[in-house]
PDB file of C-alpha atoms in Angstrom:
ATOM      1  CA  UNK A1335     -20.616  -8.714  -1.255  1.00 37.00           C
ATOM      2  CA  UNK A1336     -20.949 -12.288  -2.627  1.00 42.00           C
ATOM      3  CA  UNK A1337     -17.807 -14.358  -3.273  1.00 43.00           C
ATOM      4  CA  UNK A1338     -18.093 -15.312  -6.941  1.00 40.00           C
ATOM      5  CA  UNK A1339     -14.518 -16.666  -7.192  1.00 50.00           C
ATOM      6  CA  UNK A1340     -11.314 -17.126  -5.235  1.00 52.00           C
ATOM      7  CA  UNK A1341     -10.217 -13.536  -6.279  1.00 74.00           C
ATOM      8  CA  UNK A1342     -12.554 -11.420  -4.386  1.00 84.00           C
ATOM      9  CA  UNK A1343     -10.517  -8.388  -5.098  1.00 92.00           C
ATOM     10  CA  UNK A1344     -10.936  -8.760  -8.906  1.00 94.00           C
ATOM     11  CA  UNK A1345     -14.422  -7.290  -9.012  1.00 92.00           C
ATOM     12  CA  UNK A1346     -14.291  -4.936  -6.001  1.00 94.00           C
ATOM     13  CA  UNK A1347     -15.183  -1.207  -6.331  1.00 94.00           C
ATOM     14  CA  UNK A1348     -12.934   1.274  -4.742  1.00 95.00           C
ATOM     15  CA  UNK A1349     -15.340   2.013  -1.859  1.00 93.00           C
ATOM     16  CA  UNK A1350     -15.516  -1.694  -0.908  1.00 93.00           C
ATOM     17  CA  UNK A1351     -11.711  -2.170  -0.793  1.00 94.00           C
ATOM     18  CA  UNK A1352     -11.227  -1.097   2.879  1.00 92.00           C
ATOM     19  CA  UNK A1353     -13.611  -3.818   3.954  1.00 91.00           C
ATOM     20  CA  UNK A1354     -12.141  -6.636   2.034  1.00 91.00           C
ATOM     21  CA  UNK A1355     -10.865  -9.735   3.994  1.00 90.00           C
ATOM     22  CA  UNK A1356      -7.190  -9.212   4.510  1.00 90.00           C
ATOM     23  CA  UNK A1357      -6.276 -12.752   3.218  1.00 89.00           C
ATOM     24  CA  UNK A1358      -7.969 -11.998  -0.112  1.00 89.00           C
ATOM     25  CA  UNK A1359      -5.948  -8.773  -0.613  1.00 92.00           C
ATOM     26  CA  UNK A1360      -2.548 -10.220   0.500  1.00 91.00           C
ATOM     27  CA  UNK A1361      -2.948 -13.449  -1.754  1.00 91.00           C
ATOM     28  CA  UNK A1362      -4.423 -11.677  -4.783  1.00 93.00           C
ATOM     29  CA  UNK A1363      -1.245 -11.045  -6.803  1.00 94.00           C
ATOM     30  CA  UNK A1364       0.232 -14.526  -6.033  1.00 94.00           C
ATOM     31  CA  UNK A1365      -3.024 -16.126  -7.436  1.00 93.00           C
ATOM     32  CA  UNK A1366      -2.988 -14.070 -10.479  1.00 95.00           C
ATOM     33  CA  UNK A1367       0.645 -14.474 -11.202  1.00 95.00           C
ATOM     34  CA  UNK A1368       0.269 -18.428 -10.725  1.00 95.00           C
ATOM     35  CA  UNK A1369      -2.535 -18.379 -13.569  1.00 94.00           C
ATOM     36  CA  UNK A1370       0.355 -16.865 -15.980  1.00 96.00           C
ATOM     37  CA  UNK A1371      -1.951 -14.664 -17.980  1.00 96.00           C
ATOM     38  CA  UNK A1372      -0.935 -13.398 -21.431  1.00 97.00           C
ATOM     39  CA  UNK A1373      -0.988  -9.615 -22.293  1.00 97.00           C
ATOM     40  CA  UNK A1374      -4.291  -9.604 -23.867  1.00 96.00           C
ATOM     41  CA  UNK A1375      -5.981 -11.184 -20.764  1.00 96.00           C
ATOM     42  CA  UNK A1376      -4.164  -8.542 -18.666  1.00 97.00           C
ATOM     43  CA  UNK A1377      -5.473  -5.815 -20.964  1.00 97.00           C
ATOM     44  CA  UNK A1378      -8.948  -7.120 -20.523  1.00 96.00           C
ATOM     45  CA  UNK A1379      -8.545  -7.314 -16.615  1.00 96.00           C
ATOM     46  CA  UNK A1380      -7.294  -3.582 -16.810  1.00 97.00           C
ATOM     47  CA  UNK A1381     -10.595  -2.499 -18.610  1.00 97.00           C
ATOM     48  CA  UNK A1382     -12.656  -4.054 -15.832  1.00 96.00           C
ATOM     49  CA  UNK A1383     -10.626  -2.692 -12.959  1.00 96.00           C
ATOM     50  CA  UNK A1384     -10.671   0.972 -13.168  1.00 96.00           C
ATOM     51  CA  UNK A1385     -10.575   3.450 -10.370  1.00 97.00           C
ATOM     52  CA  UNK A1386     -10.038   7.157  -9.652  1.00 97.00           C
ATOM     53  CA  UNK A1387      -7.239   8.645  -7.634  1.00 97.00           C
ATOM     54  CA  UNK A1388      -9.341  11.870  -7.331  1.00 97.00           C
ATOM     55  CA  UNK A1389     -12.346   9.815  -5.959  1.00 96.00           C
ATOM     56  CA  UNK A1390     -10.467   8.950  -2.644  1.00 97.00           C
ATOM     57  CA  UNK A1391     -11.538  11.091   0.195  1.00 96.00           C
ATOM     58  CA  UNK A1392      -8.393  12.191   2.229  1.00 97.00           C
ATOM     59  CA  UNK A1393      -9.842  14.772   4.642  1.00 96.00           C
ATOM     60  CA  UNK A1394     -10.894  12.172   7.230  1.00 96.00           C
ATOM     61  CA  UNK A1395      -7.408  10.506   6.810  1.00 97.00           C
ATOM     62  CA  UNK A1396      -5.639  13.724   7.462  1.00 96.00           C
ATOM     63  CA  UNK A1397      -7.640  13.946  10.807  1.00 96.00           C
ATOM     64  CA  UNK A1398      -6.649  10.525  11.672  1.00 95.00           C
ATOM     65  CA  UNK A1399      -2.996  11.017  10.775  1.00 95.00           C
ATOM     66  CA  UNK A1400      -2.671  14.187  12.686  1.00 93.00           C
ATOM     67  CA  UNK A1401      -4.743  13.491  15.822  1.00 93.00           C
ATOM     68  CA  UNK A1402      -5.181   9.808  16.245  1.00 92.00           C
ATOM     69  CA  UNK A1403      -2.241   7.796  14.929  1.00 91.00           C
ATOM     70  CA  UNK A1404       0.716   7.200  17.335  1.00 89.00           C
ATOM     71  CA  UNK A1405       3.773   8.894  16.417  1.00 88.00           C
ATOM     72  CA  UNK A1406       5.595   5.606  15.503  1.00 85.00           C
ATOM     73  CA  UNK A1407       2.812   4.675  12.986  1.00 87.00           C
ATOM     74  CA  UNK A1408       2.939   8.244  11.509  1.00 90.00           C
ATOM     75  CA  UNK A1409       6.685   7.840  10.920  1.00 90.00           C
ATOM     76  CA  UNK A1410       6.350   4.374   9.215  1.00 88.00           C
ATOM     77  CA  UNK A1411       3.433   5.713   6.983  1.00 92.00           C
ATOM     78  CA  UNK A1412       5.503   8.874   6.095  1.00 93.00           C
ATOM     79  CA  UNK A1413       8.497   6.804   5.004  1.00 91.00           C
ATOM     80  CA  UNK A1414       6.275   4.385   2.986  1.00 92.00           C
ATOM     81  CA  UNK A1415       4.547   7.135   1.170  1.00 95.00           C
ATOM     82  CA  UNK A1416       7.817   8.894   0.423  1.00 94.00           C
ATOM     83  CA  UNK A1417       9.076   5.596  -1.021  1.00 93.00           C
ATOM     84  CA  UNK A1418       6.120   5.408  -3.139  1.00 95.00           C
ATOM     85  CA  UNK A1419       6.292   9.062  -4.158  1.00 96.00           C
ATOM     86  CA  UNK A1420       9.646   8.419  -5.738  1.00 93.00           C
ATOM     87  CA  UNK A1421       8.808   4.881  -6.948  1.00 92.00           C
ATOM     88  CA  UNK A1422       5.651   5.648  -8.827  1.00 93.00           C
ATOM     89  CA  UNK A1423       6.991   8.858 -10.425  1.00 91.00           C
ATOM     90  CA  UNK A1424      10.158   7.042 -11.461  1.00 89.00           C
ATOM     91  CA  UNK A1425       7.888   4.369 -13.081  1.00 89.00           C
ATOM     92  CA  UNK A1426       6.586   6.875 -15.696  1.00 87.00           C
ATOM     93  CA  UNK A1427      10.204   7.473 -16.839  1.00 87.00           C
ATOM     94  CA  UNK A1428      11.018   3.846 -16.999  1.00 91.00           C
ATOM     95  CA  UNK A1429       7.954   2.698 -18.706  1.00 95.00           C
ATOM     96  CA  UNK A1430       8.261   4.924 -21.886  1.00 94.00           C
ATOM     97  CA  UNK A1431      11.371   3.066 -23.104  1.00 95.00           C
ATOM     98  CA  UNK A1432       9.992  -0.319 -22.250  1.00 97.00           C
ATOM     99  CA  UNK A1433       6.873   0.364 -24.181  1.00 96.00           C
ATOM    100  CA  UNK A1434       8.945   1.608 -27.287  1.00 95.00           C
ATOM    101  CA  UNK A1435      11.218  -1.422 -27.123  1.00 95.00           C
ATOM    102  CA  UNK A1436       8.487  -4.036 -26.728  1.00 96.00           C
ATOM    103  CA  UNK A1437       8.808  -6.817 -29.273  1.00 95.00           C
ATOM    104  CA  UNK A1438       5.225  -7.715 -29.820  1.00 95.00           C
ATOM    105  CA  UNK A1439       2.191  -5.619 -30.657  1.00 95.00           C
ATOM    106  CA  UNK A1440       0.187  -7.126 -27.830  1.00 95.00           C
ATOM    107  CA  UNK A1441       3.056  -6.088 -25.434  1.00 97.00           C
ATOM    108  CA  UNK A1442       2.566  -2.325 -26.672  1.00 96.00           C
ATOM    109  CA  UNK A1443      -1.138  -2.457 -26.075  1.00 96.00           C
ATOM    110  CA  UNK A1444      -0.741  -3.955 -22.526  1.00 97.00           C
ATOM    111  CA  UNK A1445       2.038  -1.502 -21.664  1.00 97.00           C
ATOM    112  CA  UNK A1446      -0.033   1.488 -22.660  1.00 97.00           C
ATOM    113  CA  UNK A1447      -2.389   0.408 -19.673  1.00 97.00           C
ATOM    114  CA  UNK A1448       0.422   0.186 -17.359  1.00 97.00           C
ATOM    115  CA  UNK A1449       1.640   3.666 -18.089  1.00 96.00           C
ATOM    116  CA  UNK A1450      -2.001   4.889 -17.384  1.00 97.00           C
ATOM    117  CA  UNK A1451      -1.822   2.871 -14.092  1.00 97.00           C
ATOM    118  CA  UNK A1452       1.475   4.601 -13.023  1.00 96.00           C
ATOM    119  CA  UNK A1453       0.090   7.974 -13.941  1.00 96.00           C
ATOM    120  CA  UNK A1454      -2.838   7.234 -11.669  1.00 97.00           C
ATOM    121  CA  UNK A1455      -0.560   5.950  -8.819  1.00 97.00           C
ATOM    122  CA  UNK A1456       1.624   9.034  -9.093  1.00 96.00           C
ATOM    123  CA  UNK A1457      -1.347  11.344  -8.895  1.00 97.00           C
ATOM    124  CA  UNK A1458      -2.532   9.527  -5.756  1.00 98.00           C
ATOM    125  CA  UNK A1459       0.952   9.798  -4.180  1.00 97.00           C
ATOM    126  CA  UNK A1460       1.265  13.418  -4.814  1.00 97.00           C
ATOM    127  CA  UNK A1461      -2.085  13.837  -3.124  1.00 98.00           C
ATOM    128  CA  UNK A1462      -0.960  11.675  -0.207  1.00 98.00           C
ATOM    129  CA  UNK A1463       2.305  13.803   0.001  1.00 97.00           C
ATOM    130  CA  UNK A1464       0.372  17.129  -0.025  1.00 97.00           C
ATOM    131  CA  UNK A1465      -2.784  16.287   1.765  1.00 97.00           C
ATOM    132  CA  UNK A1466      -1.681  13.778   4.271  1.00 96.00           C
ATOM    133  CA  UNK A1467       1.954  14.386   5.025  1.00 96.00           C
ATOM    134  CA  UNK A1468       1.894  18.302   4.329  1.00 96.00           C
ATOM    135  CA  UNK A1469       4.793  18.158   1.672  1.00 97.00           C
ATOM    136  CA  UNK A1470       5.275  20.821  -0.765  1.00 97.00           C
ATOM    137  CA  UNK A1471       2.393  20.878  -3.386  1.00 97.00           C
ATOM    138  CA  UNK A1472       4.682  21.481  -6.264  1.00 97.00           C
ATOM    139  CA  UNK A1473       5.762  17.907  -7.581  1.00 95.00           C
ATOM    140  CA  UNK A1474       9.389  18.936  -8.291  1.00 95.00           C
ATOM    141  CA  UNK A1475       9.809  20.183  -4.745  1.00 97.00           C
ATOM    142  CA  UNK A1476       7.892  17.224  -3.296  1.00 97.00           C
ATOM    143  CA  UNK A1477       9.989  14.806  -5.104  1.00 95.00           C
ATOM    144  CA  UNK A1478      13.254  16.539  -3.505  1.00 96.00           C
ATOM    145  CA  UNK A1479      11.539  16.189  -0.074  1.00 96.00           C
ATOM    146  CA  UNK A1480      10.648  12.554  -0.585  1.00 95.00           C
ATOM    147  CA  UNK A1481      14.195  11.761  -1.931  1.00 94.00           C
ATOM    148  CA  UNK A1482      15.628  13.036   1.352  1.00 94.00           C
ATOM    149  CA  UNK A1483      13.194  10.805   3.366  1.00 92.00           C
ATOM    150  CA  UNK A1484      14.103   7.368   1.722  1.00 90.00           C
ATOM    151  CA  UNK A1485      16.811   5.053   2.607  1.00 87.00           C
ATOM    152  CA  UNK A1486      20.238   4.799   0.890  1.00 91.00           C
ATOM    153  CA  UNK A1487      19.468   1.623  -0.814  1.00 90.00           C
ATOM    154  CA  UNK A1488      16.364   3.107  -2.347  1.00 90.00           C
ATOM    155  CA  UNK A1489      18.607   5.688  -3.963  1.00 90.00           C
ATOM    156  CA  UNK A1490      21.037   3.107  -5.088  1.00 93.00           C
ATOM    157  CA  UNK A1491      18.157   1.301  -6.974  1.00 93.00           C
ATOM    158  CA  UNK A1492      16.971   4.429  -8.498  1.00 91.00           C
ATOM    159  CA  UNK A1493      20.504   4.905  -9.897  1.00 92.00           C
ATOM    160  CA  UNK A1494      20.546   1.387 -11.318  1.00 95.00           C
ATOM    161  CA  UNK A1495      17.132   1.821 -12.867  1.00 94.00           C
ATOM    162  CA  UNK A1496      18.533   5.128 -14.562  1.00 92.00           C
ATOM    163  CA  UNK A1497      21.571   3.156 -15.883  1.00 94.00           C
ATOM    164  CA  UNK A1498      19.524   0.282 -17.450  1.00 95.00           C
ATOM    165  CA  UNK A1499      16.914   2.481 -18.896  1.00 94.00           C
ATOM    166  CA  UNK A1500      19.502   4.716 -20.494  1.00 94.00           C
ATOM    167  CA  UNK A1501      21.067   1.715 -22.136  1.00 95.00           C
ATOM    168  CA  UNK A1502      17.498   0.726 -23.513  1.00 96.00           C
ATOM    169  CA  UNK A1503      16.985   4.339 -24.648  1.00 95.00           C
ATOM    170  CA  UNK A1504      20.280   4.249 -26.610  1.00 95.00           C
ATOM    171  CA  UNK A1505      19.472   0.766 -28.208  1.00 95.00           C
ATOM    172  CA  UNK A1506      15.562   0.901 -28.300  1.00 92.00           C
ATOM    173  CA  UNK A1507      15.386  -2.311 -30.538  1.00 92.00           C
ATOM    174  CA  UNK A1508      17.768  -4.362 -28.437  1.00 97.00           C
ATOM    175  CA  UNK A1509      15.694  -7.232 -27.130  1.00 98.00           C
ATOM    176  CA  UNK A1510      18.356  -8.258 -24.692  1.00 97.00           C
ATOM    177  CA  UNK A1511      18.407  -4.793 -23.086  1.00 97.00           C
ATOM    178  CA  UNK A1512      14.668  -4.792 -23.086  1.00 98.00           C
ATOM    179  CA  UNK A1513      14.550  -7.955 -20.971  1.00 98.00           C
ATOM    180  CA  UNK A1514      16.989  -6.419 -18.571  1.00 98.00           C
ATOM    181  CA  UNK A1515      14.839  -3.404 -18.228  1.00 97.00           C
ATOM    182  CA  UNK A1516      11.759  -5.682 -17.601  1.00 98.00           C
ATOM    183  CA  UNK A1517      13.552  -7.887 -15.078  1.00 98.00           C
ATOM    184  CA  UNK A1518      14.636  -4.748 -13.075  1.00 97.00           C
ATOM    185  CA  UNK A1519      11.376  -2.934 -13.184  1.00 96.00           C
ATOM    186  CA  UNK A1520       8.576  -5.545 -13.389  1.00 97.00           C
ATOM    187  CA  UNK A1521      10.130  -8.252 -11.316  1.00 97.00           C
ATOM    188  CA  UNK A1522      12.282  -6.240  -8.762  1.00 97.00           C
ATOM    189  CA  UNK A1523      10.859  -2.886  -8.519  1.00 95.00           C
ATOM    190  CA  UNK A1524       7.297  -3.918  -8.895  1.00 96.00           C
ATOM    191  CA  UNK A1525       7.203  -7.534  -7.736  1.00 95.00           C
ATOM    192  CA  UNK A1526       9.630  -7.552  -4.803  1.00 94.00           C
ATOM    193  CA  UNK A1527       9.685  -3.817  -3.642  1.00 93.00           C
ATOM    194  CA  UNK A1528       6.290  -2.108  -4.525  1.00 93.00           C
ATOM    195  CA  UNK A1529       3.871  -5.177  -3.996  1.00 92.00           C
ATOM    196  CA  UNK A1530       5.531  -6.127  -0.603  1.00 92.00           C
ATOM    197  CA  UNK A1531       5.249  -2.486   0.420  1.00 92.00           C
ATOM    198  CA  UNK A1532       1.616  -2.051  -0.524  1.00 93.00           C
ATOM    199  CA  UNK A1533       0.684  -5.280   1.176  1.00 92.00           C
ATOM    200  CA  UNK A1534       2.515  -4.204   4.334  1.00 91.00           C
ATOM    201  CA  UNK A1535       0.650  -0.977   4.480  1.00 93.00           C
ATOM    202  CA  UNK A1536      -2.770  -2.673   3.937  1.00 92.00           C
ATOM    203  CA  UNK A1537      -1.811  -5.292   6.543  1.00 91.00           C
ATOM    204  CA  UNK A1538      -0.648  -2.789   9.152  1.00 89.00           C
ATOM    205  CA  UNK A1539      -3.909  -0.847   8.752  1.00 90.00           C
ATOM    206  CA  UNK A1540      -6.191  -3.987   8.781  1.00 86.00           C
ATOM    207  CA  UNK A1541      -8.764  -4.015  11.669  1.00 83.00           C
ATOM    208  CA  UNK A1542      -7.847  -0.258  12.519  1.00 87.00           C
ATOM    209  CA  UNK A1543     -10.913   2.166  11.888  1.00 91.00           C
ATOM    210  CA  UNK A1544      -8.536   4.959  10.593  1.00 94.00           C
ATOM    211  CA  UNK A1545      -7.137   5.970   7.188  1.00 96.00           C
ATOM    212  CA  UNK A1546      -9.834   4.531   4.907  1.00 95.00           C
ATOM    213  CA  UNK A1547      -8.535   6.512   1.973  1.00 97.00           C
ATOM    214  CA  UNK A1548      -4.986   5.120   2.385  1.00 97.00           C
ATOM    215  CA  UNK A1549      -6.263   1.561   2.643  1.00 96.00           C
ATOM    216  CA  UNK A1550      -8.548   1.918  -0.369  1.00 96.00           C
ATOM    217  CA  UNK A1551      -5.654   3.419  -2.419  1.00 97.00           C
ATOM    218  CA  UNK A1552      -3.038   0.987  -1.648  1.00 97.00           C
ATOM    219  CA  UNK A1553      -5.503  -2.010  -2.062  1.00 96.00           C
ATOM    220  CA  UNK A1554      -6.312  -0.741  -5.485  1.00 97.00           C
ATOM    221  CA  UNK A1555      -2.618  -0.153  -6.246  1.00 97.00           C
ATOM    222  CA  UNK A1556      -1.834  -3.849  -5.176  1.00 95.00           C
ATOM    223  CA  UNK A1557      -4.583  -4.900  -7.603  1.00 96.00           C
ATOM    224  CA  UNK A1558      -2.928  -3.080 -10.452  1.00 97.00           C
ATOM    225  CA  UNK A1559       0.382  -4.575  -9.346  1.00 96.00           C
ATOM    226  CA  UNK A1560      -0.752  -8.047  -9.983  1.00 96.00           C
ATOM    227  CA  UNK A1561      -1.215  -7.199 -13.757  1.00 97.00           C
ATOM    228  CA  UNK A1562       2.086  -5.452 -13.845  1.00 98.00           C
ATOM    229  CA  UNK A1563       4.071  -8.211 -12.303  1.00 98.00           C
ATOM    230  CA  UNK A1564       2.216 -10.871 -14.311  1.00 98.00           C
ATOM    231  CA  UNK A1565       3.224  -9.001 -17.686  1.00 98.00           C
ATOM    232  CA  UNK A1566       6.911  -8.982 -16.506  1.00 98.00           C
ATOM    233  CA  UNK A1567       6.941 -12.671 -15.703  1.00 98.00           C
ATOM    234  CA  UNK A1568       5.376 -13.497 -18.987  1.00 98.00           C
ATOM    235  CA  UNK A1569       7.969 -11.556 -20.914  1.00 98.00           C
ATOM    236  CA  UNK A1570      10.816 -13.006 -18.867  1.00 98.00           C
ATOM    237  CA  UNK A1571       9.613 -16.736 -19.188  1.00 98.00           C
ATOM    238  CA  UNK A1572       9.807 -16.197 -23.131  1.00 98.00           C
ATOM    239  CA  UNK A1573      13.079 -14.533 -22.657  1.00 98.00           C
ATOM    240  CA  UNK A1574      14.599 -17.341 -20.728  1.00 98.00           C
ATOM    241  CA  UNK A1575      13.191 -19.803 -23.260  1.00 97.00           C
ATOM    242  CA  UNK A1576      14.790 -17.839 -26.077  1.00 97.00           C
ATOM    243  CA  UNK A1577      18.291 -18.014 -24.463  1.00 97.00           C
ATOM    244  CA  UNK A1578      18.494 -14.753 -22.649  1.00 98.00           C
ATOM    245  CA  UNK A1579      18.548 -16.274 -19.055  1.00 97.00           C
ATOM    246  CA  UNK A1580      22.187 -14.991 -18.239  1.00 97.00           C
ATOM    247  CA  UNK A1581      21.116 -11.388 -19.096  1.00 97.00           C
ATOM    248  CA  UNK A1582      18.200 -11.680 -16.861  1.00 98.00           C
ATOM    249  CA  UNK A1583      20.140 -13.269 -14.137  1.00 98.00           C
ATOM    250  CA  UNK A1584      22.832 -10.539 -14.096  1.00 98.00           C
ATOM    251  CA  UNK A1585      20.433  -7.625 -13.771  1.00 97.00           C
ATOM    252  CA  UNK A1586      18.654  -9.523 -10.791  1.00 98.00           C
ATOM    253  CA  UNK A1587      21.943 -10.282  -9.215  1.00 98.00           C
ATOM    254  CA  UNK A1588      22.653  -6.565  -9.097  1.00 97.00           C
ATOM    255  CA  UNK A1589      19.262  -5.413  -8.181  1.00 97.00           C
ATOM    256  CA  UNK A1590      17.642  -7.868  -5.861  1.00 96.00           C
ATOM    257  CA  UNK A1591      20.176  -7.345  -2.887  1.00 95.00           C
ATOM    258  CA  UNK A1592      19.417  -3.481  -3.066  1.00 94.00           C
ATOM    259  CA  UNK A1593      15.830  -3.922  -3.036  1.00 94.00           C
ATOM    260  CA  UNK A1594      15.622  -6.529  -0.244  1.00 93.00           C
ATOM    261  CA  UNK A1595      17.669  -4.025   1.888  1.00 90.00           C
ATOM    262  CA  UNK A1596      15.468  -0.943   1.061  1.00 85.00           C
ATOM    263  CA  UNK A1597      13.105  -1.490   4.084  1.00 68.00           C
ATOM    264  CA  UNK A1598      14.998  -1.111   7.320  1.00 52.00           C
ATOM    265  CA  UNK A1599      11.726  -1.729   9.415  1.00 45.00           C
ATOM    266  CA  UNK A1600      11.057  -4.840  11.570  1.00 42.00           C
ATOM    267  CA  UNK A1601       8.427  -7.368  11.610  1.00 41.00           C
ATOM    268  CA  UNK A1602       5.197  -6.948  10.018  1.00 43.00           C
ATOM    269  CA  UNK A1603       2.210  -7.441  12.187  1.00 46.00           C
ATOM    270  CA  UNK A1604       0.198 -10.548  11.564  1.00 44.00           C
ATOM    271  CA  UNK A1605       2.489 -11.506   8.725  1.00 46.00           C
ATOM    272  CA  UNK A1606       2.804 -15.414   8.040  1.00 45.00           C
ATOM    273  CA  UNK A1607       5.331 -16.912  10.448  1.00 43.00           C
ATOM    274  CA  UNK A1608       6.044 -13.364  11.798  1.00 50.00           C
ATOM    275  CA  UNK A1609       8.192 -12.611   8.720  1.00 62.00           C
ATOM    276  CA  UNK A1610       9.999  -9.260   8.412  1.00 81.00           C
ATOM    277  CA  UNK A1611       9.704  -6.967   5.543  1.00 82.00           C
ATOM    278  CA  UNK A1612      12.993  -8.280   4.172  1.00 89.00           C
ATOM    279  CA  UNK A1613      11.806 -11.976   4.470  1.00 89.00           C
ATOM    280  CA  UNK A1614       8.458 -11.064   2.790  1.00 90.00           C
ATOM    281  CA  UNK A1615      10.531  -9.649  -0.180  1.00 93.00           C
ATOM    282  CA  UNK A1616      12.663 -12.694  -0.122  1.00 95.00           C
ATOM    283  CA  UNK A1617       9.565 -14.924  -0.403  1.00 94.00           C
ATOM    284  CA  UNK A1618       8.213 -12.885  -3.318  1.00 95.00           C
ATOM    285  CA  UNK A1619      11.539 -13.172  -4.931  1.00 97.00           C
ATOM    286  CA  UNK A1620      11.606 -17.050  -4.692  1.00 97.00           C
ATOM    287  CA  UNK A1621       8.112 -17.269  -6.032  1.00 97.00           C
ATOM    288  CA  UNK A1622       8.678 -15.127  -9.192  1.00 97.00           C
ATOM    289  CA  UNK A1623      12.005 -16.694 -10.042  1.00 98.00           C
ATOM    290  CA  UNK A1624      10.359 -20.030  -9.878  1.00 97.00           C
ATOM    291  CA  UNK A1625       7.473 -18.809 -12.227  1.00 98.00           C
ATOM    292  CA  UNK A1626       9.955 -17.643 -14.943  1.00 98.00           C
ATOM    293  CA  UNK A1627      11.897 -20.879 -14.784  1.00 97.00           C
ATOM    294  CA  UNK A1628      15.078 -19.721 -13.010  1.00 97.00           C
ATOM    295  CA  UNK A1629      16.584 -22.488 -10.849  1.00 96.00           C
ATOM    296  CA  UNK A1630      16.375 -22.391  -7.023  1.00 96.00           C
ATOM    297  CA  UNK A1631      20.220 -22.326  -6.705  1.00 97.00           C
ATOM    298  CA  UNK A1632      20.389 -18.992  -8.333  1.00 97.00           C
ATOM    299  CA  UNK A1633      17.796 -17.674  -6.040  1.00 97.00           C
ATOM    300  CA  UNK A1634      19.550 -18.868  -2.910  1.00 97.00           C
ATOM    301  CA  UNK A1635      22.734 -17.144  -4.414  1.00 97.00           C
ATOM    302  CA  UNK A1636      20.940 -13.838  -4.767  1.00 96.00           C
ATOM    303  CA  UNK A1637      19.340 -13.960  -1.164  1.00 95.00           C
ATOM    304  CA  UNK A1638      22.858 -14.793   0.201  1.00 95.00           C
ATOM    305  CA  UNK A1639      24.087 -11.676  -1.372  1.00 95.00           C
ATOM    306  CA  UNK A1640      21.513  -9.447   0.485  1.00 90.00           C
ATOM    307  CA  UNK A1641      22.320 -11.027   3.900  1.00 79.00           C
ATOM    308  CA  UNK A1642      26.048 -11.369   4.439  1.00 62.00           C
ATOM    309  CA  UNK A1643      25.808 -12.332   8.079  1.00 60.00           C
ATOM    310  CA  UNK A1644      25.639 -15.986   9.328  1.00 53.00           C
ATOM    311  CA  UNK A1645      21.993 -15.375  10.314  1.00 49.00           C
ATOM    312  CA  UNK A1646      21.318 -14.827   6.557  1.00 46.00           C
ATOM    313  CA  UNK A1647      21.306 -18.401   5.689  1.00 46.00           C
ATOM    314  CA  UNK A1648      18.697 -19.133   8.349  1.00 53.00           C
ATOM    315  CA  UNK A1649      16.471 -16.233   7.262  1.00 50.00           C
ATOM    316  CA  UNK A1650      16.827 -17.284   3.575  1.00 52.00           C
ATOM    317  CA  UNK A1651      15.733 -20.835   4.286  1.00 53.00           C
ATOM    318  CA  UNK A1652      12.897 -19.734   6.483  1.00 55.00           C
ATOM    319  CA  UNK A1653      11.394 -17.592   3.635  1.00 56.00           C
ATOM    320  CA  UNK A1654      12.204 -20.002   1.014  1.00 56.00           C
ATOM    321  CA  UNK A1655      10.555 -22.888   2.969  1.00 56.00           C
ATOM    322  CA  UNK A1656       7.471 -20.584   3.443  1.00 55.00           C
ATOM    323  CA  UNK A1657       7.489 -20.016  -0.411  1.00 57.00           C
ATOM    324  CA  UNK A1658       7.706 -23.657  -1.219  1.00 57.00           C
ATOM    325  CA  UNK A1659       4.992 -24.557   1.279  1.00 52.00           C
ATOM    326  CA  UNK A1660       2.630 -21.998  -0.244  1.00 55.00           C
ATOM    327  CA  UNK A1661       3.397 -23.206  -3.794  1.00 51.00           C
ATOM    328  CA  UNK A1662       2.303 -26.680  -2.912  1.00 48.00           C
ATOM    329  CA  UNK A1663      -0.781 -25.642  -0.841  1.00 44.00           C
TER     330      UNK A1663
END
């Protein structure tokens, strides 16, 4: 497949995604967000980047999962998929009030595409839950099973999302509350948690001739996520310029330390500088706060809240240095 731009993933078809160069997949969202696209451009990208959750073949993946994967790898994938079952389904609940409260017509048009994306992601996660993990095919019962598999910080974040969205539902025209919801969902849940988790799954399966359906699905989701995060950063940049920075900082201060502690796993194989999942999340947080115009001092403060031990400062500095190096490369 010829390379027509630095964003090889932009034009890839679903069947091509498991074979894409790993670096192109892992860097894609960062390159898109750095371009700071506006909602109309994101809508146009969405029209060109459609894929079908039903088109992914999972029967070979079930064989791989049951018979060929080591037990430790199966456990890690089970936990990741359970997290996404909860996260993608929750996204549908969160996006309705965010769309309703959006201040501009072009925001409404873009957010309609994101609801379609979250529906497609949820459908894929329900398929993975049933066909790969063997969970109950009834969505309500599967959600209960998945809820019991996720970490306590994930449950804490879900409760905070419910609180922030309920406030927006009760005051649907309140721009300040809308920005808080966007900061929580688009920047933290999507930009720090989901994007890092998707990249980690794709990264862990790179070079392994197994789970082609899982690789294709999570690569496609990561491409969608580049649009979702880009919209959130666009909206938050405007909000900060209009004087709502304190409201945005307040919800990030509450949510980021929870999100950064959701993944209890260790190092991600082949990650830059051998960073852990938590450090990859910190790097993503630093990058996104920079892109919306929030000062580095606040980012350092939030990261410190997530790591109260003396070693925390060293980890924060390592991830921050990696982010700064990347931004200047």
